[in-house]
mmCIF file of C-alpha atoms in Angstrom:
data_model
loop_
_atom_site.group_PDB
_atom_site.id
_atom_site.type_symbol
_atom_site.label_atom_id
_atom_site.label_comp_id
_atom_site.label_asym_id
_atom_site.label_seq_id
_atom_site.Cartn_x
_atom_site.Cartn_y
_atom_site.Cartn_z
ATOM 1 C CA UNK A 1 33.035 129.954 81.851
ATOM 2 C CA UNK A 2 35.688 128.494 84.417
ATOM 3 C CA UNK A 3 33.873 128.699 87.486
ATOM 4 C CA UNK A 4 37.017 127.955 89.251
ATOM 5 C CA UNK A 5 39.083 130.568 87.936
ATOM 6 C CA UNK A 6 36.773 133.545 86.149
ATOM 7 C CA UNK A 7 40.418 135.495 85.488
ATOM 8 C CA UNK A 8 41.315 131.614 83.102
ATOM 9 C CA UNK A 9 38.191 133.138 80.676
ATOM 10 C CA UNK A 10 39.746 136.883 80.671
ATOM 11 C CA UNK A 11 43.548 135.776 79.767
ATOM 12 C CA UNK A 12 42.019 133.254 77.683
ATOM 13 C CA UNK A 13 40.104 136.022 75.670
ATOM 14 C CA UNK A 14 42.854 138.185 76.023
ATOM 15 C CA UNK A 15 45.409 136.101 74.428
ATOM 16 C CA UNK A 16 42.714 135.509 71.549
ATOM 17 C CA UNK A 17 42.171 139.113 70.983
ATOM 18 C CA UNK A 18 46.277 139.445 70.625
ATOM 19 C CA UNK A 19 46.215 136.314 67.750
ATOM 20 C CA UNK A 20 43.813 137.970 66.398
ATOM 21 C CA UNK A 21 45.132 141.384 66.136
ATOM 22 C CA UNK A 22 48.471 140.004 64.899
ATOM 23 C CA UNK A 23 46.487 138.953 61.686
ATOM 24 C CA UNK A 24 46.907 142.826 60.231
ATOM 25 C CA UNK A 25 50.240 144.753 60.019
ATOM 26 C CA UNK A 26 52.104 146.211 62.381
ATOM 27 C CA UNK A 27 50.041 149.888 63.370
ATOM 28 C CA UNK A 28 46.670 148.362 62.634
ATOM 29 C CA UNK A 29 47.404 145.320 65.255
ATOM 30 C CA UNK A 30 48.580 147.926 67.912
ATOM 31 C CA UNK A 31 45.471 149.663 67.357
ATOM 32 C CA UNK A 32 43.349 146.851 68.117
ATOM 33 C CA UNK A 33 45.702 145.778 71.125
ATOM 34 C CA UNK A 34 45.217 149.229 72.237
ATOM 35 C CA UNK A 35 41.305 149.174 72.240
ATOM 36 C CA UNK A 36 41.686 145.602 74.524
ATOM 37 C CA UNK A 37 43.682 147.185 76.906
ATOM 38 C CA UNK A 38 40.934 150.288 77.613
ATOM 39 C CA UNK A 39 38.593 148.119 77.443
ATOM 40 C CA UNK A 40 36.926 149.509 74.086
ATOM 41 C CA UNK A 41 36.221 146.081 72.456
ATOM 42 C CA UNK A 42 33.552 146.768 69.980
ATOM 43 C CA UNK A 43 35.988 149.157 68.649
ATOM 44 C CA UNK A 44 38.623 147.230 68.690
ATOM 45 C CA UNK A 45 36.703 144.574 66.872
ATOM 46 C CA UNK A 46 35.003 147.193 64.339
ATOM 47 C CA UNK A 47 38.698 148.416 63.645
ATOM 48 C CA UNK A 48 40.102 144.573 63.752
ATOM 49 C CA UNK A 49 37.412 143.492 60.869
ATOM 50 C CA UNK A 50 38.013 146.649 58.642
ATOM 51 C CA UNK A 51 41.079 145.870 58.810
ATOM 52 C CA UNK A 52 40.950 142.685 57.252
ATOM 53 C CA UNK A 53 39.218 143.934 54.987
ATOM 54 C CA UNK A 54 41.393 146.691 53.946
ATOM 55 C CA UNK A 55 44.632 144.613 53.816
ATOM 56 C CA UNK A 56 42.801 141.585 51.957
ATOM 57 C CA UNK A 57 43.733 139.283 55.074
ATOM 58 C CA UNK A 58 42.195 135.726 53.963
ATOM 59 C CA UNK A 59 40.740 133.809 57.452
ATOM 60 C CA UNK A 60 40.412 130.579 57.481
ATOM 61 C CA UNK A 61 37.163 128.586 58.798
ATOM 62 C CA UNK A 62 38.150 128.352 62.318
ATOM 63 C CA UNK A 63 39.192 131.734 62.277
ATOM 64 C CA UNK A 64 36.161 133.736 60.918
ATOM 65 C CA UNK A 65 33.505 131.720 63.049
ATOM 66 C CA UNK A 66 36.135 132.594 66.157
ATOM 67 C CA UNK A 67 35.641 135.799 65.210
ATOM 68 C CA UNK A 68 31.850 135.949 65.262
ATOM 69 C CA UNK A 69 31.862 134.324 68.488
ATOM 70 C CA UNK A 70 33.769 137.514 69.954
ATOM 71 C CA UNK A 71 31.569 139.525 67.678
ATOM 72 C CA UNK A 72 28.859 138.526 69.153
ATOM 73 C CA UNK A 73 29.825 138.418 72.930
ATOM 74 C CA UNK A 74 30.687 142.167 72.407
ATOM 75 C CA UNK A 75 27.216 142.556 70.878
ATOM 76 C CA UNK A 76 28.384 143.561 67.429
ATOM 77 C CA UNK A 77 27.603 140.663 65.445
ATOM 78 C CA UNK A 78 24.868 141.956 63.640
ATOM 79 C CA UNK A 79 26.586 145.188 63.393
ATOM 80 C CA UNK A 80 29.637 143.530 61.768
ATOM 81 C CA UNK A 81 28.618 140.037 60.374
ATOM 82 C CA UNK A 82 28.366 141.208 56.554
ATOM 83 C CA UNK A 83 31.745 142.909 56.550
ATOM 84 C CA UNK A 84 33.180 139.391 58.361
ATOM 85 C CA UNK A 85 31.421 137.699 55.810
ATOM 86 C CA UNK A 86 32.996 139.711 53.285
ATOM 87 C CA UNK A 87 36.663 138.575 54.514
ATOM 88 C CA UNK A 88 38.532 136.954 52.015
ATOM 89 C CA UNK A 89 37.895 133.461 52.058
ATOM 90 C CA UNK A 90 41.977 130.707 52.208
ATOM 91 C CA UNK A 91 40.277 127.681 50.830
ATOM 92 C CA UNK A 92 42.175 125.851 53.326
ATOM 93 C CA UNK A 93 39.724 122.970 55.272
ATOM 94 C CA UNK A 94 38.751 124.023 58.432
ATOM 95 C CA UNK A 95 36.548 121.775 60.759
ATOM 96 C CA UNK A 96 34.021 124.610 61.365
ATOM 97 C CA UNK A 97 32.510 127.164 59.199
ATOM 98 C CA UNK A 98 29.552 129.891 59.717
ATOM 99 C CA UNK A 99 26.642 129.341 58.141
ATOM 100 C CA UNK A 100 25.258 131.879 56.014
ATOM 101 C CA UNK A 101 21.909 133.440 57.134
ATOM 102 C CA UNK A 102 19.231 131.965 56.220
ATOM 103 C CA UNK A 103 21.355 128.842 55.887
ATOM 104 C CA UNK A 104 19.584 125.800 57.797
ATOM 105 C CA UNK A 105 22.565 123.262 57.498
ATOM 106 C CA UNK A 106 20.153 120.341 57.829
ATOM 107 C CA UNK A 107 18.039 121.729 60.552
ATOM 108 C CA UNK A 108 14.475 123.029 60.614
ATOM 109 C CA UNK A 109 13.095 125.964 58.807
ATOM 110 C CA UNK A 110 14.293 127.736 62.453
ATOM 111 C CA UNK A 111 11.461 127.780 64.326
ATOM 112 C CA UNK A 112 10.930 126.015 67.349
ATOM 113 C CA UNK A 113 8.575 123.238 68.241
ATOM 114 C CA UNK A 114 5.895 125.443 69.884
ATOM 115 C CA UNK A 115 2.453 125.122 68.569
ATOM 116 C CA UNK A 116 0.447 127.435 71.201
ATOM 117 C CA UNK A 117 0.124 129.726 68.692
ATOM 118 C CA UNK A 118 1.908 132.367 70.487
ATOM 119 C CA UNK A 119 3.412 134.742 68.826
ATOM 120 C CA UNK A 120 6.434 135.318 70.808
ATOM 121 C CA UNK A 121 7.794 132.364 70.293
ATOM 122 C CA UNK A 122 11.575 130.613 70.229
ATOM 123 C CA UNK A 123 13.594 130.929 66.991
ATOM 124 C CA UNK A 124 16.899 128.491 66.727
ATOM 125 C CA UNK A 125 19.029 130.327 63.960
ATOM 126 C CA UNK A 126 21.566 128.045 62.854
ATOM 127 C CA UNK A 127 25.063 129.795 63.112
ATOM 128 C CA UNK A 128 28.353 127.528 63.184
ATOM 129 C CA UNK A 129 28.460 124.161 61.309
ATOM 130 C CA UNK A 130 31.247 121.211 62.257
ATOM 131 C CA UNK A 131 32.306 119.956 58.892
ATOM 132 C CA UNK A 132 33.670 116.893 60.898
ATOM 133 C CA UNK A 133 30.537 115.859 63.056
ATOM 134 C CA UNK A 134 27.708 117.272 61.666
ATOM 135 C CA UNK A 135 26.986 119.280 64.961
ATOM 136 C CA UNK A 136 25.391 122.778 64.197
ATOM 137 C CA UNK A 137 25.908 125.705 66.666
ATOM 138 C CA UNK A 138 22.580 127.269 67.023
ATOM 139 C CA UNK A 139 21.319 130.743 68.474
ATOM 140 C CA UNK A 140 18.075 130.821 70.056
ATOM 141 C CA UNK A 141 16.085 134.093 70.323
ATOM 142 C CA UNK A 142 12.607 134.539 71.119
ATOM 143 C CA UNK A 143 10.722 135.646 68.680
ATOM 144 C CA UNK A 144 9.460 139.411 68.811
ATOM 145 C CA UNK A 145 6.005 139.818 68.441
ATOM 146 C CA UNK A 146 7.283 142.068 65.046
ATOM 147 C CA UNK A 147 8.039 138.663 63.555
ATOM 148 C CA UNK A 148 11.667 138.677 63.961
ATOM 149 C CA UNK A 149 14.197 137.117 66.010
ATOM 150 C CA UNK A 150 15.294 139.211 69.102
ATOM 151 C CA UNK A 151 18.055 140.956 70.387
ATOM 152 C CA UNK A 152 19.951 139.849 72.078
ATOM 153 C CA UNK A 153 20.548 136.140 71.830
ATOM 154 C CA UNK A 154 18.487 133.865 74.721
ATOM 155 C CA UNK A 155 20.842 130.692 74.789
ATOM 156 C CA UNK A 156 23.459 128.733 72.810
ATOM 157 C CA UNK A 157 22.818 124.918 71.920
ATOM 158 C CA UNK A 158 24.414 122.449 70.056
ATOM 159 C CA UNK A 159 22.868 118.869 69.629
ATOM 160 C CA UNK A 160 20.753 118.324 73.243
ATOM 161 C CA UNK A 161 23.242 120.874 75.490
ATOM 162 C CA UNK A 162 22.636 124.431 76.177
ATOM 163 C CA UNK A 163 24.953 127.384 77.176
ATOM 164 C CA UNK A 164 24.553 130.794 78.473
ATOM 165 C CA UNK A 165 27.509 132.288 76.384
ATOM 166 C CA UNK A 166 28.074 131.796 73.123
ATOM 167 C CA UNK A 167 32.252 130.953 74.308
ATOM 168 C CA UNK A 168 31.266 128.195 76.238
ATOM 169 C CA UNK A 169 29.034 126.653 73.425
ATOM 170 C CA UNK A 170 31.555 127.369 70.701
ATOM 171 C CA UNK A 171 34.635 125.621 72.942
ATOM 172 C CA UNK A 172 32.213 122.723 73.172
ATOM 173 C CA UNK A 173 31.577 122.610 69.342
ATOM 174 C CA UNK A 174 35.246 122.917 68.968
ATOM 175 C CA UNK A 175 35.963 119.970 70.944
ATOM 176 C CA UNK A 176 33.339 117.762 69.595
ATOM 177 C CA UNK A 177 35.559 118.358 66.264
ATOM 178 C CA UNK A 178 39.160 117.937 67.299
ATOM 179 C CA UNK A 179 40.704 114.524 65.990
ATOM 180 C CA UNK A 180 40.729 111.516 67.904
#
């Protein structure tokens, strides 16, 4: 978040969404432009990953994890991360990629270090790997006292630094990856 200028992060997002949208044809891009403009964004990004789908658009590394970083600041990761996964795949290199679930990427079996035996404790679900650095973008949740992670997502961290929003932590990823 630009503390400095909030309306940087909006424009910022804003001209994202449009890239984004201009991945599908003509109508289908309007669409999705549309739903950013009234401000329907989980729609926009339900119709922007069918539509993927539908025309066989292949994303690239960078792209798809980009993706589930708006995903899930709209709060429809979960809802959509199967049909993003299911995005055809350009076998180009890409310095990031998201990790599968259940993928650990070199990291613990994702659970935290807490041994109180509390039940409700933190999970760390790796998410976005740098193919570059070896950095891992992980989610933390607390654990639900149902055994699973919770909704939605407590914090962002990658190596020793923590975010509130999963932008922020992503740019930083990002940036540990660029070349020198």
């Amino acid at each position: 978040m630009n503390p400095v200028d909030p309306e940087a992060d909006t424009d910022a997002e804003g001209a994202a969404w449009d890239r984004l949208a201009g991945l599908l044809p003509g109508p289908a891009a309007g669409e999705v432009r549309d739903c950013w403009e009234i401000g329907e964004q989980e729609a926009g990004l339900g119709l922007l990953v069918g539509g993927l789908l539908a025309y066989g658009v292949a994303l690239d590394g960078t792209t798809r994890a980009e993706l589930s970083v708006l995903t899930e600041t709209w709060g429809e990761r979960e809802a959509l991360a199967a049909r993003l996964a299911a995005c055809a795949d350009t076998g180009a290199p890409s310095p990031v990629r998201l990790l599968p679930d259940g993928e650990t990427d070199g990291e613990t079996d994702g659970e935290s270090g807490d041994t109180t035996g509390d039940p409700v404790s933190s999970v760390r679900v790796p998410w976005i790997a740098c193919d570059r650095c070896g950095a891992t973008l992980l989610r933390i949740h607390t654990r639900g006292p149902w055994g699973e992670p919770s909704y939605p997502t407590e914090a962002y961290v990658v190596g020793d630094r923590s975010w509130d929003t999963a932008a922020d932590a992503y740019a930083a990823l990002l940036a540990c990856s660029l070349p020198a």
